[in-house]
Structure formats: C-alpha cells, structure tokens
Short mmCIF file of C-alpha atoms and ligand atoms in Angstrom, two decimals:
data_model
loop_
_atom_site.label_atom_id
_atom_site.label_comp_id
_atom_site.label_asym_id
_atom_site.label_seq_id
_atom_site.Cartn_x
_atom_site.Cartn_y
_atom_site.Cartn_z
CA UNK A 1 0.00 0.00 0.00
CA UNK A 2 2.46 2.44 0.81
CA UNK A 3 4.40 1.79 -2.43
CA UNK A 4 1.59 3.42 -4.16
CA UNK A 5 1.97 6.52 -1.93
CA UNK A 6 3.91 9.62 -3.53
CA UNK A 7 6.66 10.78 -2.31
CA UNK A 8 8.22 14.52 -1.33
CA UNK A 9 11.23 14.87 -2.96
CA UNK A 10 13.79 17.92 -1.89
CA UNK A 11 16.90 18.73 -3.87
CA UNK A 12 19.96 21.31 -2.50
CA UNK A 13 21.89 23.05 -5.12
CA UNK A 14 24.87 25.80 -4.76
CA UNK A 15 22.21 27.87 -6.89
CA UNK A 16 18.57 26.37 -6.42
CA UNK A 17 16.68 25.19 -4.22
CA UNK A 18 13.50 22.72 -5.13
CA UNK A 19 10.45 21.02 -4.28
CA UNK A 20 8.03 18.49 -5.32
CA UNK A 21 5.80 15.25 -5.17
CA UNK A 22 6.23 12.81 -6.93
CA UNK A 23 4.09 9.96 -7.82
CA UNK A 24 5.48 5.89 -8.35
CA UNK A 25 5.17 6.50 -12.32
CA UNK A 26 7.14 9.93 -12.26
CA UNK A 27 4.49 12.38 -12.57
CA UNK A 28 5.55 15.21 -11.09
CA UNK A 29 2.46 16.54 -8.88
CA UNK A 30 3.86 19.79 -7.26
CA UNK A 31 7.54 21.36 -8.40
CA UNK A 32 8.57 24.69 -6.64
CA UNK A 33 12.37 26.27 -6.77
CA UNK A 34 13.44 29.59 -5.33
CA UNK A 35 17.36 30.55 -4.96
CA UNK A 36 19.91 29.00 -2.43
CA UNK A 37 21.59 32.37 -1.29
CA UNK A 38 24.44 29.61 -0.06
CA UNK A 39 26.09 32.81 2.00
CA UNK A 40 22.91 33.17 4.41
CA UNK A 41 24.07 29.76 5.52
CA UNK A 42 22.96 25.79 6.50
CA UNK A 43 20.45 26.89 9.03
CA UNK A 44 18.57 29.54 6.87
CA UNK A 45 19.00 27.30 3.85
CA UNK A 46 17.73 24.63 5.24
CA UNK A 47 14.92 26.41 7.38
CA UNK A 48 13.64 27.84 3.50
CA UNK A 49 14.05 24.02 2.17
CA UNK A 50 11.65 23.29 4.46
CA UNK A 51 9.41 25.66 3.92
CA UNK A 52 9.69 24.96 0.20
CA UNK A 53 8.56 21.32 0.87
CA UNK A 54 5.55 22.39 3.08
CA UNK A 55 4.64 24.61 -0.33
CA UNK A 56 5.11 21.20 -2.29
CA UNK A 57 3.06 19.33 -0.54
CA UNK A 58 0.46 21.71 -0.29
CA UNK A 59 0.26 22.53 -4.03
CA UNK A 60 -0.37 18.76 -4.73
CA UNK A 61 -3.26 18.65 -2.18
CA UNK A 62 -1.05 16.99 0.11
CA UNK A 63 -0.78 19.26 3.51
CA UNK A 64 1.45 18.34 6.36
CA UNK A 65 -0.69 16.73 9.09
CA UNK A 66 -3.27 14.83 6.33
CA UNK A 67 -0.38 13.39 4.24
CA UNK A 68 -0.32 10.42 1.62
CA UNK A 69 3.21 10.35 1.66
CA UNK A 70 5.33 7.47 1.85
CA UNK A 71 8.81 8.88 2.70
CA UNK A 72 10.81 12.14 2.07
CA UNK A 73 14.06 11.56 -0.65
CA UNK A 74 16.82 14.46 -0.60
CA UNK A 75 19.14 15.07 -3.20
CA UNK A 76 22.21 17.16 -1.79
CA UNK A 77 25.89 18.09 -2.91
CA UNK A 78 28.38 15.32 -1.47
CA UNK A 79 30.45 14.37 0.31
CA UNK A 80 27.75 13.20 2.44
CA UNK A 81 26.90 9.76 4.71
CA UNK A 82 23.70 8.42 2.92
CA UNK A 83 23.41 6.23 6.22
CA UNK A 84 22.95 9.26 8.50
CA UNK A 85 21.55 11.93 6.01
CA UNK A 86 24.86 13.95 7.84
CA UNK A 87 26.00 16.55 5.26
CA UNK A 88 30.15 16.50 5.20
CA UNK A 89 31.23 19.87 3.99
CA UNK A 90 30.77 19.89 -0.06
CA UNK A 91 32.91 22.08 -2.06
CA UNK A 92 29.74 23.88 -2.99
CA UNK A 93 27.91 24.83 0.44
CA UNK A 94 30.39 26.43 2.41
CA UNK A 95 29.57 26.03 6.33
CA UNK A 96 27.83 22.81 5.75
CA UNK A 97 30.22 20.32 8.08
CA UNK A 98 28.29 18.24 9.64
CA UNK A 99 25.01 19.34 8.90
CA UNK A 100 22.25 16.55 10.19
CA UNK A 101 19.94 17.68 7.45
CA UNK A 102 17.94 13.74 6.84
CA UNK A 103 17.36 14.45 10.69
CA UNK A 104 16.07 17.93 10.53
CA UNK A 105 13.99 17.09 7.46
CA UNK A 106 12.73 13.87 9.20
CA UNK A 107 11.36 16.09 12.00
CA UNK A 108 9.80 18.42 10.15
CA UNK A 109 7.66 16.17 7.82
CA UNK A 110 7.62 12.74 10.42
CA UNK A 111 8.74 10.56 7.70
CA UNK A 112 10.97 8.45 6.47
CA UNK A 113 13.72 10.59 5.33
CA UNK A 114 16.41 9.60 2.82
CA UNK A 115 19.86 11.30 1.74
CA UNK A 116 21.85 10.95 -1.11
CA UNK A 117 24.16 12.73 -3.27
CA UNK A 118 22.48 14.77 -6.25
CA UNK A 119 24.30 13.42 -8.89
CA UNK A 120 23.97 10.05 -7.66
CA UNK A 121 20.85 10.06 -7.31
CA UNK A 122 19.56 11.78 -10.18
CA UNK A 123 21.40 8.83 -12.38
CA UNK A 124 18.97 6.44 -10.75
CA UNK A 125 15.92 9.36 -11.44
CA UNK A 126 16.87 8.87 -15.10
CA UNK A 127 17.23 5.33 -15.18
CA UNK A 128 13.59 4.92 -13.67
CA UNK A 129 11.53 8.10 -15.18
CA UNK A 130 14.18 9.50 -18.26
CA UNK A 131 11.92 7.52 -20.73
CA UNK A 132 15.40 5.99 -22.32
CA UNK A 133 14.52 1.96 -22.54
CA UNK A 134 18.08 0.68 -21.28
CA UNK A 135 19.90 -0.85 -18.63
CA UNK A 136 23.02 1.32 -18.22
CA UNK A 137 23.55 5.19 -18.05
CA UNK A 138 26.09 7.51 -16.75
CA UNK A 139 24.15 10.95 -15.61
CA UNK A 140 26.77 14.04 -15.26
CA UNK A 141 25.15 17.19 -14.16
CA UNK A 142 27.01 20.57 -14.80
CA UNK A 143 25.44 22.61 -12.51
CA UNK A 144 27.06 25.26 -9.89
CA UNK A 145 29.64 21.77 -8.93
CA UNK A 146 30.47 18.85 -11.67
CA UNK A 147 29.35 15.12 -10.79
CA UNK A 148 28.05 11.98 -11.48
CA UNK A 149 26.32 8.78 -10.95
CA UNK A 150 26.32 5.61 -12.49
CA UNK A 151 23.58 3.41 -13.14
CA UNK A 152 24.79 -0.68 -14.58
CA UNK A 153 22.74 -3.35 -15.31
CA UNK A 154 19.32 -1.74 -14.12
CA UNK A 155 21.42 -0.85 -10.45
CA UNK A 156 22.86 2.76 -8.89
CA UNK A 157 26.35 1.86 -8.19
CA UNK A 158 27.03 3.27 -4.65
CA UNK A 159 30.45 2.56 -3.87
CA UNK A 160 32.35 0.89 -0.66
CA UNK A 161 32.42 4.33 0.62
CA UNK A 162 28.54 5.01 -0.57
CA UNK A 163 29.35 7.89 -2.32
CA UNK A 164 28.43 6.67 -5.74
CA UNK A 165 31.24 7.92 -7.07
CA UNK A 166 33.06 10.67 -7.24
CA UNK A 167 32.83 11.35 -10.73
CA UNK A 168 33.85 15.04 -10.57
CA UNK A 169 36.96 14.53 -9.32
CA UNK A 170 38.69 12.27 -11.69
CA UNK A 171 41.79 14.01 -12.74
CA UNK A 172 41.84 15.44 -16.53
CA UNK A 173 44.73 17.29 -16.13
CA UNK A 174 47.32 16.15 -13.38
CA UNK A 175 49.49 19.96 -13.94
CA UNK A 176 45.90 21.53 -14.47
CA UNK A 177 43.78 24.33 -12.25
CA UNK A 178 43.45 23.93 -8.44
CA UNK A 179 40.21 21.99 -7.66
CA UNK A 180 37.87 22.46 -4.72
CA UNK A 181 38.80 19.32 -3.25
CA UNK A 182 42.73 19.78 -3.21
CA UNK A 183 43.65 18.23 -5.87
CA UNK A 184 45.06 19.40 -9.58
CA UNK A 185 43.23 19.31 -12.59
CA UNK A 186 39.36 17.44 -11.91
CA UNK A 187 36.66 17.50 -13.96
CA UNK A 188 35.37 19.90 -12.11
CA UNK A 189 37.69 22.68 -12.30
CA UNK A 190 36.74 22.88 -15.87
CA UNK A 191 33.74 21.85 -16.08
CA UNK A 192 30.91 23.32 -13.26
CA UNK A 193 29.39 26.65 -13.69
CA UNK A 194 31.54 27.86 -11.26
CA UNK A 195 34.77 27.36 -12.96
CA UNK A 196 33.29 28.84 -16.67
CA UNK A 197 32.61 31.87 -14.67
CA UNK A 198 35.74 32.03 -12.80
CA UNK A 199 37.83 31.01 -15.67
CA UNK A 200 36.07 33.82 -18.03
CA UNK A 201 36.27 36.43 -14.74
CA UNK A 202 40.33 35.65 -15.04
CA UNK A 203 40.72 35.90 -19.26
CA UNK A 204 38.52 39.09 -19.60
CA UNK A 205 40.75 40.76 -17.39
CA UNK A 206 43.06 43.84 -19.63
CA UNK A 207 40.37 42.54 -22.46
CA UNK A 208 38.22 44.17 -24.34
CA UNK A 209 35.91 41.04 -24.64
CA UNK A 210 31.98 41.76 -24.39
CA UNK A 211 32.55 40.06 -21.05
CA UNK A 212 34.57 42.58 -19.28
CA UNK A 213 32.60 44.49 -16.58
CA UNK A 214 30.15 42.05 -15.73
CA UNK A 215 29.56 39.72 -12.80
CA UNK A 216 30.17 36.84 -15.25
CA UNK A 217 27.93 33.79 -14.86
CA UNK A 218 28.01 30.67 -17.17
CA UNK A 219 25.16 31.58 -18.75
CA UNK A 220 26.91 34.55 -19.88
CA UNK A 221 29.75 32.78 -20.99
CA UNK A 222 27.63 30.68 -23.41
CA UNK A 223 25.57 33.86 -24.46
CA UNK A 224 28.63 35.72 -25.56
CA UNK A 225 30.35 32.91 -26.93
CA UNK A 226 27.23 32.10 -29.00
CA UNK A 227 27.47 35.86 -30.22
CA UNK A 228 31.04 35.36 -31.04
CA UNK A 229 33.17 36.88 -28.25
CA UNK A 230 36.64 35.00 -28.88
CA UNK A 231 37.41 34.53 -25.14
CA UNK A 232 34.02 33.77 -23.86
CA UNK A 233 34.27 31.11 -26.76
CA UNK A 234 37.78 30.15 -25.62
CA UNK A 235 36.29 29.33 -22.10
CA UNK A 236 33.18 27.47 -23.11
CA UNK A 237 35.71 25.36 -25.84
CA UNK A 238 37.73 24.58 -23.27
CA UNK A 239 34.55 23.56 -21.40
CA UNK A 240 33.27 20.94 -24.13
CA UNK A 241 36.90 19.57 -24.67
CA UNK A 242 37.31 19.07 -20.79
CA UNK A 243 33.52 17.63 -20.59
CA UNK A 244 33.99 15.69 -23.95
CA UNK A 245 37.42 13.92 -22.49
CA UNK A 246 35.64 13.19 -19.27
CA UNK A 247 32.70 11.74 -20.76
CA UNK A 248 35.07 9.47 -23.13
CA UNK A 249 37.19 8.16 -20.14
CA UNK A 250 33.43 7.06 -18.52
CA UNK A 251 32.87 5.53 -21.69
CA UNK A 252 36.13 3.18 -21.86
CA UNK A 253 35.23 2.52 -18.11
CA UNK A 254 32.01 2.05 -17.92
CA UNK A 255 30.53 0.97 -21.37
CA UNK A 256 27.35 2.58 -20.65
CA UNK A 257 24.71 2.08 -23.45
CA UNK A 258 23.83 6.07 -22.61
CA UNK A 259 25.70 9.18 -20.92
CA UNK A 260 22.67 12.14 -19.98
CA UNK A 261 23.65 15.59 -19.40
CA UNK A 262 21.71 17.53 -16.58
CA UNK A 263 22.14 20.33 -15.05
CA UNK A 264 21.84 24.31 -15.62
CA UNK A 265 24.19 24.88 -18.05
CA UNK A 266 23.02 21.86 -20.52
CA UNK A 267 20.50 24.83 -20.94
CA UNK A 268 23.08 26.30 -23.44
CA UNK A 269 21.23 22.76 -25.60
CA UNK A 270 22.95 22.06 -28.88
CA UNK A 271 26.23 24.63 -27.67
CA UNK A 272 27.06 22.34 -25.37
CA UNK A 273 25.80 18.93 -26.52
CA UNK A 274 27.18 18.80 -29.81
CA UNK A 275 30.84 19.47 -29.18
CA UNK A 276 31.17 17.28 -25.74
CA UNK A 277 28.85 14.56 -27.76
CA UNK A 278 31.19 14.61 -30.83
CA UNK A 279 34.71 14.43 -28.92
CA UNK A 280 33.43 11.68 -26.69
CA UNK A 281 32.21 9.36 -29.03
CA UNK A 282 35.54 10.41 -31.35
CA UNK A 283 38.05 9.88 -28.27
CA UNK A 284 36.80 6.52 -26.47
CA UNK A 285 37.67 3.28 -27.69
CA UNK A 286 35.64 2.46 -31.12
CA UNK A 287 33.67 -0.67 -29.80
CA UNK A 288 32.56 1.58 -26.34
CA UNK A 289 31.63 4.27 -28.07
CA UNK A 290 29.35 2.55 -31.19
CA UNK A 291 27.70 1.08 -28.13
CA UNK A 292 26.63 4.31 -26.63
CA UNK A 293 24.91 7.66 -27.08
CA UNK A 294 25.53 10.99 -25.36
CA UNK A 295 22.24 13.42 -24.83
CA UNK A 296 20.88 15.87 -22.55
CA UNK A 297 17.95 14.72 -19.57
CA UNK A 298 14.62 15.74 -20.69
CA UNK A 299 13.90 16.59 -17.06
CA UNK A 300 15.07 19.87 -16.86
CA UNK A 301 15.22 21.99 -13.96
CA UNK A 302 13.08 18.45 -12.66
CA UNK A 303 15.93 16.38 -13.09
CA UNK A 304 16.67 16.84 -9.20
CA UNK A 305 13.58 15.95 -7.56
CA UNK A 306 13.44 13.40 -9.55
CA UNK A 307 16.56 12.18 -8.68
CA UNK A 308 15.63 12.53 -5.08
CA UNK A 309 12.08 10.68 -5.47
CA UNK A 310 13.63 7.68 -6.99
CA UNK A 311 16.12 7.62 -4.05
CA UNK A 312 12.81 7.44 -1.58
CA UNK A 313 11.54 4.99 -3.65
CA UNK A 314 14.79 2.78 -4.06
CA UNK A 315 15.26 3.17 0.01
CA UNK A 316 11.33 1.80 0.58
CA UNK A 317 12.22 -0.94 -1.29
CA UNK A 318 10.17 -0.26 -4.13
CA UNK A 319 13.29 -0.16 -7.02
P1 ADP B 1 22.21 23.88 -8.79
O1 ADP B 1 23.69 23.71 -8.89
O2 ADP B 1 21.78 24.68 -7.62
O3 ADP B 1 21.46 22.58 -8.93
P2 ADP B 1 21.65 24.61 -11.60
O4 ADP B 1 21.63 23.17 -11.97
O5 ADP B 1 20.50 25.47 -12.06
O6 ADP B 1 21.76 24.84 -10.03
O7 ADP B 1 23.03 25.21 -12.18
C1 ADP B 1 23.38 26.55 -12.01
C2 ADP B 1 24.43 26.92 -13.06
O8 ADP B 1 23.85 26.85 -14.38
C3 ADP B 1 24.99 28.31 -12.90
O9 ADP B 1 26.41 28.25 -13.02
C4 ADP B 1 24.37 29.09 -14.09
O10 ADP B 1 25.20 30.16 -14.54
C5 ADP B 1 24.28 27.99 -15.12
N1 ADP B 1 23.30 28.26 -16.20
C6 ADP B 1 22.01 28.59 -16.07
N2 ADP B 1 21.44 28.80 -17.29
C7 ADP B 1 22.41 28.59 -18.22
C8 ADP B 1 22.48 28.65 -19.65
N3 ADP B 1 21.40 28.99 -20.38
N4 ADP B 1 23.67 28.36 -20.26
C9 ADP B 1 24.74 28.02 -19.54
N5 ADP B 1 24.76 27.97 -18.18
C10 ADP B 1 23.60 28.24 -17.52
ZN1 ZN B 2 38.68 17.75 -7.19
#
C-alpha cells in the first residue's frame, strides 16, 4: 500500500533550491524552486528548504498533518553519509560540516527521510523516469559543482564508501587548475558553472571582450560565446573539450549504453551537446563508443527531484 503513496522529494543546489511530489510512475504533482543564497548559511537554507517542501506538498493537495506520503528523498551536494543523512562539507555549500539535514527534514515532515548525493541520485531518477529503454547510463550534471552517478545493469552503483562515485573529481589534467577538493586538474575545475565563470572572470581581465565588466555567470559565458566573443568562446571550448574527455574516459570505463547531461548549463542545448557529444564518441575506444549515445535529460530543472524521489523509492524498497 504504501508503495503506491507519492513521495516529497527535496533537492539542495549551490544555486537552487527545489520542491516536489512525486508519484510511483514519475508524474511530477507539485515542483517549486526559489534561490539558495548559499552565504545566508545551512540553518537559513535549510529552514527555506523546508518551507519549500511544506509549499510542495500543499500545491499537490497533500498538507502536512493529512499526508499520503510514503517517505521524504533528498538530493544534496556530497560528500555526504547516505546512512545518516549527515552533510560532510561539499565544495559547494560552504559552512555545511556536519550538517544533520535527513534528521532535521525527518522532524519536520515525520517521515521516512532519505539522503543521497544529487548526482547520484539523479542517475537512478533517469534510469527509472528518463523515458530511455536501457539498462546502463552515466548521468553528469554541470550545474554550480560537476558530478556523477552511475547506473549498470538496471542498479545505482554506490560505492564501498557510498558515495556513488566521485565522478567530478577524476583528474583530466594532473598539472591543471586547483580543484575544490585539493587536488590538480578534476573534472570539475573545468567543467561546473563555477569554474566557466571564474575562468572567463580571469581571461577578460586587460580585455576588451563583451565580457569585461560584468559579474560573469556561465550563462553569460555561453551567451557571448554564441554571439562570437573569442574569449568567452575560448572558455566554453575549453569547457566541451574538458567535458567531452571526461565523458570518453566514462565511456572506456564504464561501457554505458547512454551518458545524460543535466544540469543548468546543458541549458546552453545544442552549444554544449554537440561538441562534448562529438569528442566523446571520437576519443573513447571504437567498440565503447558505437555502443553508446551521449544526450541531454529531458527533465530539466526536474531532473533533481526526480533524482531525489527515486532515491525514496529505491530506500522503501520499491526499485
Ligand atoms: P544547482 O547547482 O543549484 O542545482 P543549476 O543546476 O541550475 O543549479 O546550475 C546553475 C548553473 O547553471 C549556474 O552556473 C548558471 O550560470 C548555469 N546556467 C544557467 N542557465 C544557463 C544557460 N542557459 N547556459 C549556460 N549555463 C547556464
Ligand atoms: Zn577535485
């Protein structure tokens, strides 16, 4: 019975925050997002997650008290202990050490409440609800961060350590940029939102480029380099070649029958799709890469929640 109960499903972004229910077949039955503001810190963030779930559930008919709902699935930026739903200090929410957030969602809502790394999770969201028919994926989401899950034979790979993965740190470039983590030359110090922005803020400097005097986003990068600025269009090159490589070394590893690109800036569509999907397919091993196909989720900003939901689902047993 409760396996036909929706879910609320709550996903934690450097830049977003969102909201909804969602129901066993993937309809999405309430979806609300409002900003992060990661500088007001965990316990505001987390207070206006909350709140942003109560909205959820109330805009599918669902208010707290008289809920339907089976369990609670969060997506958040890792590392994280999915055991615990403890939060361990991402790159991308600074202050968040040891933030108990399963337990402080769990109280809220009095549900089941289960944590799991975005990325991770929204691989299995795509492997249950992306509408693809097969039994393997990789899901990469560039996003304000860079990372990954992986989904083989019809199962999310979690990992000794239960991280899933940590697909956004496999090294590129060993003399490359300074990652997040410590390390030289990840994935994602090329490849996140945050590094196109940073990497643009540091050419345009002394430039004339179209760039120059703004508070540079990524979506700026890939507007400018769309209308032809030569070092916004340096960065976002840079970008696909970095993303393309990665996506070819998952491709030799993993032999996935599909790799889906989430995210925010898979909004640039074709800009960013093309190139990565081209040097990929070009750069893995021939056999691996006739086997497989590179596209972006159909999920959208969704692609989160979803993620999320499918880890509720997943945890009640219902895979
Ligand atoms: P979160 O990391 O909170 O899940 P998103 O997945 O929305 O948030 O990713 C935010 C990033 O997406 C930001 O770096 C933003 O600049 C970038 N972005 C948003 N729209 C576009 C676009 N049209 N083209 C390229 N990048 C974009
Ligand atoms: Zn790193």
């Amino acid at each position: 019975m409760t396996q036909l109960q929706p879910v609320l499903a709550l996903d934690v972004g450097g830049t977003k925050l969102a909201a909804g229910v969602v129901a066993r077949d993937g309809t999405v039955r309430s979806f609300c997002r409002i900003e992060t503001a990661v500088g007001e810190g965990p316990t505001a963030v987390v207070k206006r997650l909350l709140d942003l779930g109560e909205q959820a559930l109330a805009e599918a008919g669902l208010p707290v008290g008289s809920t339907p709902v089976a369990a609670v699935g969060v997506g958040c930026g890792g590392p994280l202990d999915p055991s615990t739903g403890v939060i361990l200090g991402p790159p991308g929410l600074p202050g968040w050490d040891s933030v108990p957030l399963g337990q402080l969602v769990a109280e809220r809502f009095e549900l089941p409440t289960y944590v799991e790394n975005d990325a991770t999770a929204a691989a299995l969201g795509e492997y249950r609800w992306g509408g693809w028919g097969v039994e393997s994926l990789v899901y990469l989401t560039v996003s304000t961060g860079f990372g990954g899950g992986i989904v083989a034979s019809g199962k999310l790979f979690h990992g000794a350590a239960r991280q899933g993965g940590e697909l956004g740190h496999v090294v590129i470039d060993w003399q490359g940029r300074q990652c997040g983590c410590g390390a030289r030359g990840c994935a994602e110090a090329y490849v996140s939102g945050t590094s196109i922005a940073r990497r643009a803020t540091e050419a345009v400097a002394g430039s004339d480029s179209t760039l120059a005097g703004l508070t540079i986003t990524a979506k700026d990068v890939a507007a400018h380099a769309r209308a032809g600025d030569p070092i916004a269009r340096a960065v976002w090159d840079e970008t696909t070649a970095m993303l393309g490589r990665m996506v070819a070394v998952l491709v030799n590893v993993c032999e996935p029958e599909l790799v889906v690109l989430g995210g925010g800036v898979t909004r640039a569509g074709a800009q960013l799709l093309d190139p990565v999907r081209n040097a990929a397919l070009r750069q893995a091993m021939p056999p691996a890469a006739r086997a497989c196909d590179v596209v972006l989720s159909r999920h959208g900003d969704a692609v989160g929640v979803l993620g999320a939901a499918a880890i509720a689902y997943e945890r009640l047993g219902d895979a």
